Coordinates of C-alpha atoms in Angstrom, one line a residue:
Chain A
M1 CA 16.5 13.6 -9.0
R2 CA 19.5 14.3 -10.2
A3 CA 20.0 17.8 -8.9
R4 CA 19.1 16.7 -5.6
L5 CA 21.2 13.3 -5.5
F6 CA 24.0 15.9 -6.1
A7 CA 23.2 18.1 -2.9
H8 CA 23.0 15.3 -0.7
P9 CA 26.5 15.2 0.8
G10 CA 26.3 11.6 2.2
F11 CA 25.2 10.1 -1.2
V12 CA 28.2 11.8 -2.8
V13 CA 30.7 10.9 -0.3
G14 CA 29.2 7.4 -0.5
A15 CA 29.5 7.7 -4.5
V16 CA 32.8 8.8 -4.7
I17 CA 34.0 5.9 -2.6
V18 CA 31.7 3.1 -4.1
G19 CA 33.0 4.7 -7.3
A20 CA 36.3 4.2 -6.4
V21 CA 36.1 0.8 -5.6
V22 CA 34.8 0.3 -8.4
L23 CA 37.7 2.0 -10.7
M24 CA 40.0 0.2 -8.7
A25 CA 38.3 -3.5 -9.9
A26 CA 37.7 -2.0 -13.1
V27 CA 41.8 -0.8 -13.5
S28 CA 43.3 -4.0 -12.1
Y29 CA 41.8 -6.1 -15.1
V30 CA 44.0 -3.6 -17.4
W31 CA 46.6 -3.1 -15.0
T32 CA 48.6 -3.3 -12.3
P33 CA 51.9 -1.8 -10.9
Y34 CA 53.5 -5.8 -10.3
D35 CA 51.7 -9.1 -10.6
P36 CA 49.8 -9.2 -7.2
T37 CA 50.8 -12.8 -6.8
F38 CA 54.6 -12.5 -7.7
V39 CA 56.6 -13.8 -5.1
D40 CA 60.3 -11.6 -4.7
A41 CA 61.9 -12.9 -2.1
S42 CA 64.8 -9.9 -2.5
S43 CA 62.0 -7.5 -1.7
R44 CA 60.4 -8.4 0.9
L45 CA 58.7 -6.5 3.7
L46 CA 59.4 -3.0 2.0
S47 CA 58.7 0.3 3.4
P48 CA 56.3 2.6 1.3
S49 CA 58.6 4.2 -1.5
W50 CA 57.7 5.4 -5.2
S51 CA 58.3 2.2 -6.7
H52 CA 56.0 0.3 -3.7
P53 CA 53.3 2.8 -3.1
F54 CA 52.0 0.5 -0.4
G55 CA 55.0 -1.0 0.4
T56 CA 55.8 -5.1 0.2
D57 CA 54.7 -7.8 2.4
K58 CA 56.5 -11.1 3.5
F59 CA 56.8 -12.2 0.2
G60 CA 57.7 -9.5 -1.5
R61 CA 54.3 -9.1 -3.1
D62 CA 53.4 -5.6 -3.8
V63 CA 50.9 -4.5 -1.3
F64 CA 49.4 -1.4 -3.7
S65 CA 48.9 -4.4 -6.4
Q66 CA 47.1 -6.9 -4.4
I67 CA 44.8 -4.2 -2.8
L68 CA 43.7 -3.3 -6.3
M69 CA 42.9 -6.7 -7.3
G70 CA 41.3 -7.4 -3.6
S71 CA 38.5 -5.0 -4.6
R72 CA 37.1 -7.5 -7.4
T73 CA 36.6 -9.8 -4.3
T74 CA 34.9 -7.4 -2.2
L75 CA 32.1 -6.5 -5.2
F76 CA 32.0 -10.1 -6.6
V77 CA 30.9 -11.4 -2.2
G78 CA 28.8 -8.0 -2.4
F79 CA 26.9 -8.4 -5.7
V80 CA 26.6 -12.5 -4.7
A81 CA 25.1 -12.3 -1.1
V82 CA 22.6 -9.3 -1.4
G83 CA 21.8 -10.9 -5.0
V84 CA 20.8 -13.8 -3.3
A85 CA 19.2 -12.3 -0.2
A86 CA 17.4 -9.8 -2.0
A87 CA 16.0 -12.4 -4.8
V88 CA 14.8 -14.5 -2.0
G89 CA 14.0 -12.2 0.8
V90 CA 12.1 -9.3 -1.5
P91 CA 9.6 -12.0 -2.8
L92 CA 9.1 -13.5 0.4
G93 CA 8.7 -10.7 2.6
I94 CA 6.0 -9.7 0.0
V95 CA 4.1 -12.6 -0.2
S96 CA 4.4 -12.7 3.4
A97 CA 2.7 -9.3 3.9
M98 CA 0.3 -10.3 1.5
A99 CA -1.3 -13.8 1.8
P100 CA -3.6 -15.0 4.5
R101 CA -1.9 -15.9 7.9
Y102 CA -1.6 -19.5 7.8
V103 CA 1.0 -18.7 4.7
D104 CA 2.4 -15.9 6.6
E105 CA 3.5 -17.6 9.8
P106 CA 5.3 -20.5 8.8
L107 CA 7.0 -18.2 6.4
M108 CA 7.8 -15.7 9.7
R109 CA 8.3 -18.2 11.6
G110 CA 10.9 -20.5 9.6
S111 CA 12.8 -16.3 8.8
D112 CA 12.9 -16.4 12.8
L113 CA 14.4 -20.3 12.8
L114 CA 16.9 -18.6 10.1
L115 CA 17.7 -15.3 11.5
A116 CA 18.8 -17.1 15.1
F117 CA 21.2 -19.1 13.3
P118 CA 24.8 -17.4 13.2
A119 CA 25.6 -16.2 9.7
L120 CA 29.3 -16.9 10.2
L121 CA 28.6 -20.4 11.6
L122 CA 26.2 -21.1 8.1
A123 CA 29.3 -20.1 5.9
I124 CA 31.8 -22.2 8.2
M125 CA 29.3 -25.2 7.6
F126 CA 29.4 -24.2 3.8
S127 CA 32.8 -24.0 3.4
A128 CA 33.2 -27.7 5.3
V129 CA 30.5 -29.2 3.0
Y130 CA 31.4 -27.6 -0.6
G131 CA 35.1 -26.4 -0.1
A132 CA 36.8 -23.1 0.9
S133 CA 35.8 -20.5 -1.6
T134 CA 34.7 -17.2 -2.3
L135 CA 31.1 -18.2 -4.1
T136 CA 29.9 -20.9 -1.1
A137 CA 31.0 -18.4 1.5
M138 CA 29.1 -15.7 -0.2
V139 CA 26.3 -17.9 -0.7
A140 CA 26.0 -18.9 2.7
I141 CA 26.0 -15.1 3.8
G142 CA 23.6 -14.1 1.4
I143 CA 21.1 -17.2 2.4
A144 CA 21.5 -15.8 6.4
S145 CA 20.9 -12.5 5.2
I146 CA 17.1 -13.4 3.6
P147 CA 15.4 -13.0 7.1
S148 CA 16.8 -9.8 7.4
F149 CA 15.1 -8.6 3.8
A150 CA 12.3 -10.5 4.7
R151 CA 11.4 -8.8 7.6
V152 CA 12.1 -5.5 6.7
I153 CA 10.3 -5.7 3.3
R154 CA 7.0 -7.6 5.1
S155 CA 6.8 -4.5 7.4
G156 CA 7.2 -1.9 4.4
A157 CA 4.8 -4.1 2.5
L158 CA 2.3 -4.5 5.4
Q159 CA 2.5 -0.5 5.8
V160 CA 1.5 -0.1 2.1
M161 CA -0.9 -3.0 2.1
R162 CA -2.9 -0.3 4.4
Q163 CA -2.8 2.2 2.3
E164 CA -6.3 2.9 -0.2
Y165 CA -4.2 2.1 -3.3
V166 CA -3.7 -0.9 -2.6
L167 CA -7.6 -1.6 -2.4
A168 CA -8.0 0.5 -4.6
A169 CA -5.9 -1.4 -7.2
R170 CA -8.1 -4.6 -6.0
V171 CA -11.0 -2.6 -6.7
A172 CA -9.9 -2.3 -10.3
G173 CA -9.6 -5.8 -10.8
R174 CA -5.8 -6.4 -10.3
G175 CA -5.3 -9.7 -9.3
P176 CA -2.7 -10.4 -6.4
V177 CA 0.6 -11.2 -8.3
A178 CA 0.0 -7.5 -10.1
V179 CA -0.7 -5.4 -6.9
G180 CA 2.3 -7.2 -5.0
V181 CA 4.4 -6.1 -8.8
R182 CA 3.3 -2.9 -9.7
H183 CA 2.0 -1.3 -6.5
V184 CA 3.5 -2.9 -3.6
L185 CA 7.1 -3.5 -4.7
P186 CA 7.7 0.2 -6.3
N187 CA 6.4 1.2 -3.1
V188 CA 9.3 -0.9 -0.8
A189 CA 11.8 -0.4 -3.4
S190 CA 13.8 2.2 -1.4
L191 CA 13.5 -0.1 1.6
V192 CA 15.5 -2.5 -1.0
I193 CA 17.8 -0.3 -1.7
V194 CA 18.6 0.6 1.6
Q195 CA 19.0 -3.1 3.2
A196 CA 21.0 -4.0 -0.4
S197 CA 23.7 -1.4 0.8
V198 CA 23.4 -2.6 4.7
S199 CA 23.8 -6.0 3.6
F200 CA 26.6 -5.2 0.8
A201 CA 28.5 -3.7 3.7
I202 CA 27.9 -6.8 6.0
A203 CA 29.0 -9.3 3.4
V204 CA 32.1 -7.5 2.4
L205 CA 32.8 -7.7 6.1
A206 CA 31.8 -11.3 6.3
E207 CA 34.0 -12.1 3.7
A208 CA 36.8 -10.8 5.4
A209 CA 36.1 -12.4 8.5
L210 CA 36.2 -15.8 6.5
S211 CA 39.1 -14.9 4.5
Y212 CA 41.0 -13.8 8.2
L213 CA 39.9 -17.6 9.6
G214 CA 40.7 -18.9 6.1
L215 CA 37.4 -20.5 4.9
G216 CA 36.7 -17.4 2.5
T217 CA 39.1 -16.6 -0.5
P218 CA 41.9 -19.2 -1.0
P219 CA 45.3 -17.9 -1.9
P220 CA 46.9 -16.8 -4.1
T221 CA 43.9 -14.9 -4.7
P222 CA 44.2 -11.6 -3.1
S223 CA 41.4 -10.7 -0.9
W224 CA 41.4 -8.3 1.5
G225 CA 40.4 -10.0 4.5
R226 CA 43.0 -12.7 4.3
M227 CA 45.6 -9.7 3.7
L228 CA 44.7 -8.7 7.0
Q229 CA 44.9 -12.2 8.7
E230 CA 48.2 -12.4 7.2
S231 CA 49.1 -9.1 8.3
Q232 CA 48.5 -10.3 11.6
E233 CA 51.6 -12.0 12.6
L234 CA 53.8 -9.2 11.3
L235 CA 51.6 -6.2 13.5
F236 CA 54.7 -5.4 15.2
V237 CA 57.3 -5.7 12.7
A238 CA 55.5 -3.9 9.8
P239 CA 52.3 -2.7 10.9
R240 CA 51.5 -0.8 8.3
L241 CA 50.3 -4.2 6.4
S242 CA 47.6 -4.3 8.3
V243 CA 46.7 -0.8 7.8
F244 CA 46.2 -0.8 4.4
P245 CA 43.8 -3.7 3.8
G246 CA 42.1 -2.4 7.4
A247 CA 41.2 0.8 6.1
A248 CA 40.1 -0.4 2.8
I249 CA 37.6 -2.3 3.9
A250 CA 36.3 0.1 6.2
L251 CA 35.9 2.7 3.7
A252 CA 34.5 0.4 1.3
V253 CA 31.9 -0.7 4.2
L254 CA 31.3 3.4 4.8
G255 CA 30.9 3.7 1.2
F256 CA 27.8 1.7 0.5
N257 CA 26.3 2.4 3.9
L258 CA 26.5 6.2 2.6
L259 CA 25.1 5.6 -0.8
G260 CA 22.6 3.7 0.8
D261 CA 21.1 6.3 2.7
G262 CA 21.4 8.6 0.3
L263 CA 19.4 7.4 -2.3
R264 CA 17.1 6.4 0.3
D265 CA 16.2 10.0 1.0
V266 CA 16.5 11.2 -2.5
L267 CA 14.0 8.0 -4.1
D268 CA 11.1 8.5 -1.9
P269 CA 9.2 10.7 -4.1
R270 CA 6.9 11.6 -0.8
L271 CA 9.9 13.3 0.5
E272 CA 10.7 15.5 -2.7
D273 CA 8.4 18.4 -1.4
Q274 CA 10.0 18.8 2.2
R275 CA 13.2 19.4 0.9
Chain B
M1 CA -26.0 23.3 -0.1
S2 CA -28.2 22.3 -3.1
R3 CA -27.5 23.4 -6.5
P4 CA -30.7 23.8 -9.2
S5 CA -29.2 20.6 -11.2
D6 CA -30.2 18.8 -8.4
S7 CA -33.4 19.5 -7.6
A8 CA -34.6 18.4 -11.0
G9 CA -34.9 14.5 -9.5
S10 CA -38.8 15.0 -8.2
G11 CA -41.7 12.3 -8.3
D12 CA -41.3 9.0 -7.9
P13 CA -38.0 7.5 -7.2
T14 CA -39.2 4.2 -8.5
D15 CA -40.1 5.0 -11.7
S16 CA -36.4 5.2 -12.5
V17 CA -35.3 1.6 -12.2
D18 CA -34.8 0.3 -15.6
T19 CA -37.2 -2.6 -15.5
V20 CA -36.6 -4.0 -18.5
G21 CA -32.7 -5.3 -17.4
G22 CA -34.2 -4.9 -13.7
P23 CA -31.8 -3.8 -11.0
V24 CA -28.7 -3.2 -11.3
L25 CA -27.4 -4.4 -8.3
S26 CA -29.6 -6.0 -6.0
V27 CA -28.3 -7.1 -2.4
E28 CA -30.3 -9.6 -0.3
R29 CA -30.1 -10.1 3.4
L30 CA -26.4 -9.2 3.4
G31 CA -24.6 -10.1 6.6
V32 CA -21.2 -9.6 7.5
T33 CA -20.2 -11.5 10.8
S34 CA -16.5 -11.6 12.4
S35 CA -15.8 -14.4 15.2
R36 CA -17.7 -13.1 17.6
Y37 CA -20.0 -10.4 16.5
S38 CA -22.4 -9.8 13.7
L39 CA -21.0 -6.5 12.6
V40 CA -23.7 -6.0 9.4
E41 CA -27.3 -7.8 9.6
N42 CA -29.7 -8.3 7.0
V43 CA -29.2 -5.4 4.4
S44 CA -30.9 -5.6 1.6
L45 CA -31.4 -2.8 -1.2
Q46 CA -31.7 -2.7 -4.8
I47 CA -30.5 0.0 -7.0
G48 CA -31.6 0.9 -10.4
A49 CA -29.4 1.8 -13.9
G50 CA -29.3 5.9 -13.4
E51 CA -30.6 5.9 -9.6
R52 CA -28.7 7.1 -7.3
V53 CA -29.0 5.9 -3.9
G54 CA -27.5 7.1 -1.0
L55 CA -26.3 5.1 2.7
I56 CA -26.1 7.0 6.0
G57 CA -24.8 6.4 9.4
E58 CA -22.6 7.3 11.9
S59 CA -19.3 6.2 11.9
G60 CA -19.2 2.1 13.3
S61 CA -22.3 1.7 11.5
G62 CA -21.7 -0.6 8.8
K63 CA -22.3 1.5 5.7
T64 CA -18.2 0.8 4.4
L65 CA -18.3 -2.6 6.0
T66 CA -21.6 -3.0 3.7
A67 CA -19.6 -1.4 0.6
L68 CA -16.5 -3.8 0.9
A69 CA -18.8 -6.8 1.4
I70 CA -20.6 -5.7 -1.6
L71 CA -17.2 -5.6 -3.7
G72 CA -15.9 -9.0 -1.7
L73 CA -13.2 -7.2 -0.3
L74 CA -13.9 -7.8 3.6
P75 CA -10.7 -8.4 5.5
E76 CA -9.8 -11.9 5.8
T77 CA -11.2 -12.2 9.0
L78 CA -14.6 -11.5 8.1
R79 CA -17.5 -13.1 6.5
A80 CA -20.3 -12.3 4.4
S81 CA -23.3 -13.7 3.8
G82 CA -26.4 -13.2 1.9
S83 CA -26.5 -12.5 -1.6
V84 CA -25.3 -9.9 -4.0
R85 CA -26.3 -9.8 -7.5
L86 CA -25.1 -7.7 -10.4
R87 CA -26.5 -7.0 -13.4
G88 CA -23.8 -8.2 -16.3
A89 CA -22.3 -10.7 -13.4
D90 CA -22.9 -14.6 -13.7
V91 CA -22.2 -15.0 -10.1
D92 CA -23.3 -14.0 -6.8
L93 CA -20.7 -11.6 -5.3
V94 CA -21.1 -13.1 -2.0
G95 CA -19.0 -16.3 -2.1
A96 CA -17.4 -15.8 -5.6
S97 CA -14.1 -16.8 -6.4
E98 CA -11.1 -14.1 -6.3
H99 CA -11.0 -14.5 -9.9
D100 CA -14.6 -14.0 -10.7
L101 CA -14.2 -10.7 -8.3
A102 CA -11.4 -9.5 -10.4
D103 CA -12.8 -9.8 -13.3
I104 CA -16.0 -7.9 -11.8
R105 CA -14.5 -5.3 -9.8
G106 CA -13.3 -2.5 -11.9
R107 CA -15.5 -3.0 -15.2
L108 CA -18.8 -3.9 -13.6
V109 CA -18.3 -2.0 -10.5
S110 CA -15.9 0.3 -9.1
M111 CA -15.5 2.7 -5.9
V112 CA -14.3 5.9 -4.7
F113 CA -12.5 6.0 -1.4
Q114 CA -12.5 8.7 1.3
E115 CA -9.2 9.9 1.4
P116 CA -7.4 10.9 -2.0
M117 CA -4.1 11.2 -0.5
T118 CA -3.9 7.1 0.2
A119 CA -5.5 6.2 -2.9
L120 CA -3.3 6.8 -5.5
N121 CA -0.1 5.1 -5.6
P122 CA 2.9 7.3 -5.1
T123 CA 5.2 5.4 -7.3
M124 CA 3.2 5.6 -10.0
R125 CA 2.3 8.3 -13.1
V126 CA -1.3 9.4 -12.9
G127 CA -1.8 8.9 -16.3
R128 CA -0.4 5.2 -16.1
Q129 CA -2.8 4.5 -13.1
V130 CA -5.7 5.5 -15.0
A131 CA -4.5 3.8 -17.9
E132 CA -4.2 0.7 -16.2
V133 CA -7.5 0.0 -15.0
M134 CA -8.7 -0.1 -18.7
L135 CA -5.4 -2.7 -19.8
V136 CA -6.3 -5.0 -17.1
H137 CA -10.1 -5.2 -18.4
E138 CA -8.9 -4.9 -21.7
T139 CA -11.9 -2.4 -23.0
V140 CA -8.7 -0.7 -25.2
A141 CA -6.8 -2.0 -27.6
G142 CA -3.6 -1.2 -26.5
R143 CA -0.8 1.5 -24.2
Q144 CA -1.2 4.0 -26.3
E145 CA -5.1 3.8 -26.8
A146 CA -5.2 3.3 -22.9
D147 CA -2.5 6.5 -22.7
A148 CA -5.5 8.5 -24.7
A149 CA -8.5 7.7 -23.4
A150 CA -6.9 8.3 -19.8
V151 CA -5.9 11.9 -21.0
A152 CA -9.5 12.7 -22.2
L153 CA -10.7 10.9 -18.7
L154 CA -8.7 13.5 -17.3
A155 CA -10.2 16.3 -19.2
D156 CA -13.7 14.9 -18.6
V157 CA -13.1 15.3 -14.7
G158 CA -12.5 18.7 -15.2
L159 CA -8.8 18.5 -14.4
P160 CA -7.1 21.8 -16.9
E161 CA -4.0 20.6 -18.8
P162 CA -5.0 16.7 -18.6
A163 CA -1.8 15.7 -20.6
A164 CA 0.4 17.5 -17.9
V165 CA -1.8 16.0 -15.1
A166 CA -1.3 12.6 -16.4
R167 CA 2.6 12.9 -16.2
A168 CA 2.5 13.9 -12.8
Y169 CA 3.2 12.1 -9.6
P170 CA 0.1 12.1 -7.1
H171 CA 2.3 14.3 -4.8
Q172 CA 2.4 16.8 -7.2
L173 CA -1.7 17.1 -7.3
S174 CA -3.6 18.9 -4.4
G175 CA -6.2 17.0 -2.3
G176 CA -9.8 17.6 -5.0
Q177 CA -7.3 17.2 -8.1
R178 CA -6.5 13.1 -6.7
Q179 CA -10.1 13.0 -6.1
R180 CA -11.0 13.9 -9.3
V181 CA -7.8 11.4 -10.5
V182 CA -9.4 8.7 -8.9
L183 CA -13.0 9.4 -10.0
A184 CA -11.8 8.8 -13.5
I185 CA -10.0 5.9 -12.5
A186 CA -13.4 4.7 -11.3
L187 CA -15.2 6.1 -14.3
A188 CA -12.6 4.3 -17.0
N189 CA -14.5 1.7 -17.5
N190 CA -17.8 2.7 -17.5
P191 CA -19.5 0.6 -14.6
A192 CA -22.6 -0.1 -14.3
L193 CA -22.5 0.5 -10.5
L194 CA -20.3 3.4 -9.0
I195 CA -19.9 2.9 -5.1
C196 CA -19.0 6.3 -2.9
D197 CA -17.6 6.0 0.3
E198 CA -17.5 9.8 1.6
P199 CA -15.8 10.3 -1.1
T200 CA -15.8 14.6 -0.1
T201 CA -15.1 13.9 3.7
A202 CA -11.6 14.7 2.9
L203 CA -11.9 17.9 0.9
D204 CA -12.7 21.8 1.6
V205 CA -16.3 23.0 1.3
T206 CA -15.7 24.3 -2.2
V207 CA -13.8 21.6 -3.7
Q208 CA -17.0 19.2 -1.9
A209 CA -19.5 20.4 -4.3
L210 CA -17.4 20.2 -7.4
V211 CA -16.5 16.9 -7.2
L212 CA -20.5 15.8 -6.0
D213 CA -21.4 17.5 -9.1
L214 CA -18.8 15.4 -11.1
V215 CA -19.7 12.3 -9.6
T216 CA -23.4 13.1 -10.3
R217 CA -22.7 14.1 -14.1
G218 CA -20.2 10.9 -14.2
V219 CA -22.3 8.5 -13.6
T220 CA -25.6 9.9 -15.1
A221 CA -23.9 10.3 -18.3
R222 CA -23.2 6.3 -18.3
D223 CA -26.7 5.7 -17.0
A224 CA -25.2 4.1 -14.2
A225 CA -26.2 3.3 -10.5
L226 CA -24.8 5.1 -7.8
L227 CA -24.1 4.2 -3.9
F228 CA -23.3 6.7 -2.1
I229 CA -21.6 6.3 1.2
S230 CA -21.8 9.3 3.7
H231 CA -22.7 10.5 7.5
D232 CA -23.6 14.3 5.7
L233 CA -27.1 14.4 5.2
A234 CA -26.6 17.6 3.2
V235 CA -24.4 16.0 0.9
V236 CA -26.5 13.0 0.4
A237 CA -29.1 15.1 0.0
T238 CA -27.6 16.6 -3.0
V239 CA -26.7 13.8 -4.7
C240 CA -28.9 11.0 -4.3
R241 CA -32.7 10.5 -4.6
R242 CA -33.2 7.7 -2.5
V243 CA -31.6 7.3 1.2
L244 CA -31.3 4.1 3.4
V245 CA -30.5 4.7 6.9
M246 CA -27.9 2.5 8.8
Y247 CA -27.6 2.4 12.6
G248 CA -25.9 -0.5 14.5
G249 CA -25.2 -2.8 11.3
V250 CA -28.9 -2.4 10.1
V251 CA -31.1 -0.6 8.0
V252 CA -33.3 1.6 10.3
E253 CA -35.2 3.2 7.7
A254 CA -35.2 4.0 3.9
G255 CA -37.2 6.3 1.6
P256 CA -37.2 9.1 -0.9
V257 CA -34.7 11.8 0.5
E258 CA -37.1 14.6 0.8
Q259 CA -39.5 12.0 3.1
I260 CA -36.5 10.8 5.0
L261 CA -35.2 14.7 5.3
T262 CA -38.4 16.1 6.0
A263 CA -40.6 12.9 7.6
P264 CA -38.9 10.9 9.3
R265 CA -40.7 7.9 10.9
H266 CA -37.9 6.0 12.8
R267 CA -36.4 7.7 16.0
Y268 CA -32.7 7.2 14.9
T269 CA -33.6 9.0 11.3
E270 CA -35.7 11.8 13.8
G271 CA -32.9 12.2 15.8
L272 CA -30.0 12.4 12.8
V273 CA -32.0 15.0 10.9
A274 CA -32.6 17.1 14.3
A275 CA -28.5 17.1 14.7
S276 CA -27.7 18.3 11.5
T277 CA -29.5 21.5 11.4
I278 CA -28.4 24.3 13.5
E279 CA -32.2 26.1 13.3
T280 CA -33.8 24.7 15.4
T281 CA -32.4 24.4 19.3
D282 CA -33.4 21.8 22.2
A283 CA -35.2 23.8 25.6
Q284 CA -31.7 25.1 27.2
G285 CA -31.3 26.9 23.7
R286 CA -28.3 23.6 22.5
L287 CA -28.1 22.0 19.3
R288 CA -29.8 19.0 19.1
T289 CA -27.9 16.0 19.8
I290 CA -28.6 11.7 19.9
R291 CA -28.0 11.3 23.6
G292 CA -25.5 8.4 24.4
S293 CA -23.4 7.7 21.8
V294 CA -22.8 4.3 19.4
P295 CA -22.1 1.3 21.2
G296 CA -19.1 -1.1 20.4
H297 CA -19.7 -3.8 18.3
G298 CA -21.5 -6.7 20.4
R299 CA -22.8 -3.8 22.9
Y300 CA -26.2 -3.4 21.0
P301 CA -29.6 -4.1 22.7
V302 CA -31.3 -6.6 22.0
G303 CA -34.2 -6.3 19.7
C304 CA -34.2 -2.8 18.5
V305 CA -30.6 -1.3 18.1
F306 CA -31.7 2.6 18.6
A307 CA -33.7 1.6 22.2
N308 CA -31.2 2.1 24.4
R309 CA -30.5 5.8 23.1
C310 CA -34.0 6.3 22.2
D311 CA -36.1 8.8 24.3
A312 CA -39.5 6.6 22.7
A313 CA -38.2 3.0 23.8
T314 CA -40.6 0.2 25.9
S315 CA -40.6 -3.0 26.8
A316 CA -41.8 -3.8 23.3
C317 CA -38.5 -2.3 21.9
E318 CA -36.7 -5.8 23.3
V319 CA -38.2 -7.8 20.4
E320 CA -36.4 -6.8 17.0
P321 CA -39.0 -4.3 15.4
P322 CA -40.5 -5.8 11.7
W323 CA -39.8 -3.7 8.3
V324 CA -43.0 -1.8 7.8
G325 CA -43.3 -0.6 4.5
E326 CA -44.1 -1.3 0.8
S327 CA -40.8 -2.9 -0.2
V328 CA -36.9 -2.8 1.0
D329 CA -36.5 0.8 -0.7
V330 CA -39.3 2.4 1.3
G331 CA -40.1 1.5 4.7
Y332 CA -38.8 1.6 8.6
A333 CA -37.9 -1.0 11.5
C334 CA -39.6 1.0 14.2
H335 CA -42.1 -0.1 17.6
H336 CA -43.2 3.9 18.0
P337 CA -42.7 5.2 14.8
V338 CA -42.5 9.1 14.6
S339 CA -46.4 9.9 13.1
S340 CA -46.2 12.1 10.4
G341 CA -47.7 14.9 12.6
G342 CA -44.7 14.4 15.2
G343 CA -46.4 12.6 17.9
V344 CA -45.8 8.8 18.8
D345 CA -48.3 6.3 17.1
A346 CA -50.1 4.2 20.0

């Protein structure tokens, strides 16, 4: 299993990128070249140099330090949003697949309703009601991601439910909860992982978008999305200011997607003999 | 296909019924209906301890539905009627609560499925799956005892290196090995009744003989009742002593295997037996078949279900034929039964 993981190029690249993000976040707790929030009017808009690898922004803050610090926000939003979406969406999908029609239908129509509601609009509403913060934005994004989790897991669970081992488990006297947890859930686990990695990437993008709109992470906490927003007005003066956070967001999203795809391919025991 | 060990079953098949405790399984007037059609009607049968009974029929004749109805596992769109009593169970399995059924299933009754490739959970080690059924019903003291019992069961069904098999995932085993694991799970709690739904259809012939032998030995060792569902007369003749023939959701004939195979009374059974041999041919030298095909649900003729495919059918067959015979276990339902000489009764 481990050997196969490391033979999968997508997984390796994804793992390296995600590992780099995690490492950045970890390092930012103990060391950053400069205080990322320290305003130094004398060193505004410096170009990259040995003392400031990514240069400085319009307030003279070190961009490299901000990128390091911003990776914390990125990981945080991903975990919160995916956590909320998976914690609700996965049981919902399995229950929906196993329950009789009169339970399944309302659940799925309700999730359709939520799906029809734009995620960003929901986040804006949450920000208006509870105030703009990373957490409220991400809970909103998580809630908006529940339907996609529920649907993917439901369709996977429906397939699993048609397998004879589910019938066999019932013949063995297993109750519905045990069948769901021990027989259905492990067999849709690869779907959960893939969906989690996709949702993680979406959440990172959504946080960037919300911060860009000024509804996500409030200043001065560094966030890649807000760095992008702040760089906008200087796009022609200092384009590099948008390049670094933009590249960081794109790479992180790519990394999580590659990691998810790799895990899906490798975790499925049924594929083992085919490679 | 026959083995000496199985030809020992001779004499009156009903004398093996354990009269002290009554029959293990007693099904009375079992019916299965969907919202529009009646899929299984009026199925009655009894199986005693140690008795091996076959249920024969073509695809769509209602064999599997009968088995699922006995287990209370019908899809939610279907309804069962009638009565299914199991020795050791306080409730009628038809209409019993899911809670009662869950307690009965796996302990008093278990089932072997047709397709060994999908009957095991691909994400669980084989040993755990065998141990699970014992832990659910608390027939062993704890996890370690269950694991040890699982390895012993795997050895029982003739798997070499049972300890290694117990640690394997299902995809690492062959079809025949998996079916033996499924059988081990089914026998784990020494059920009073084992239902096998075409357990060898997906296996090749050599493995088939082995699995049939294991099924026979497994139920004999436990003095369990066996309901063996198949469309294969040869397989049923190998395993069972008594057989019921189903067509169109009803039992058309029942009796001892030798009698059904050598002197069938119902016209459908006659056709089925004729079609399953390659030794006799019709006037053109072609293998015998039953003309037509199984009608779709709801398109069976009124009266005798077999009338539209039967060469002996007359206007009398528009009335449902009564059951002729000493009991539900021996008899037939036909207006124009095959006489013992092979002709038509008046």
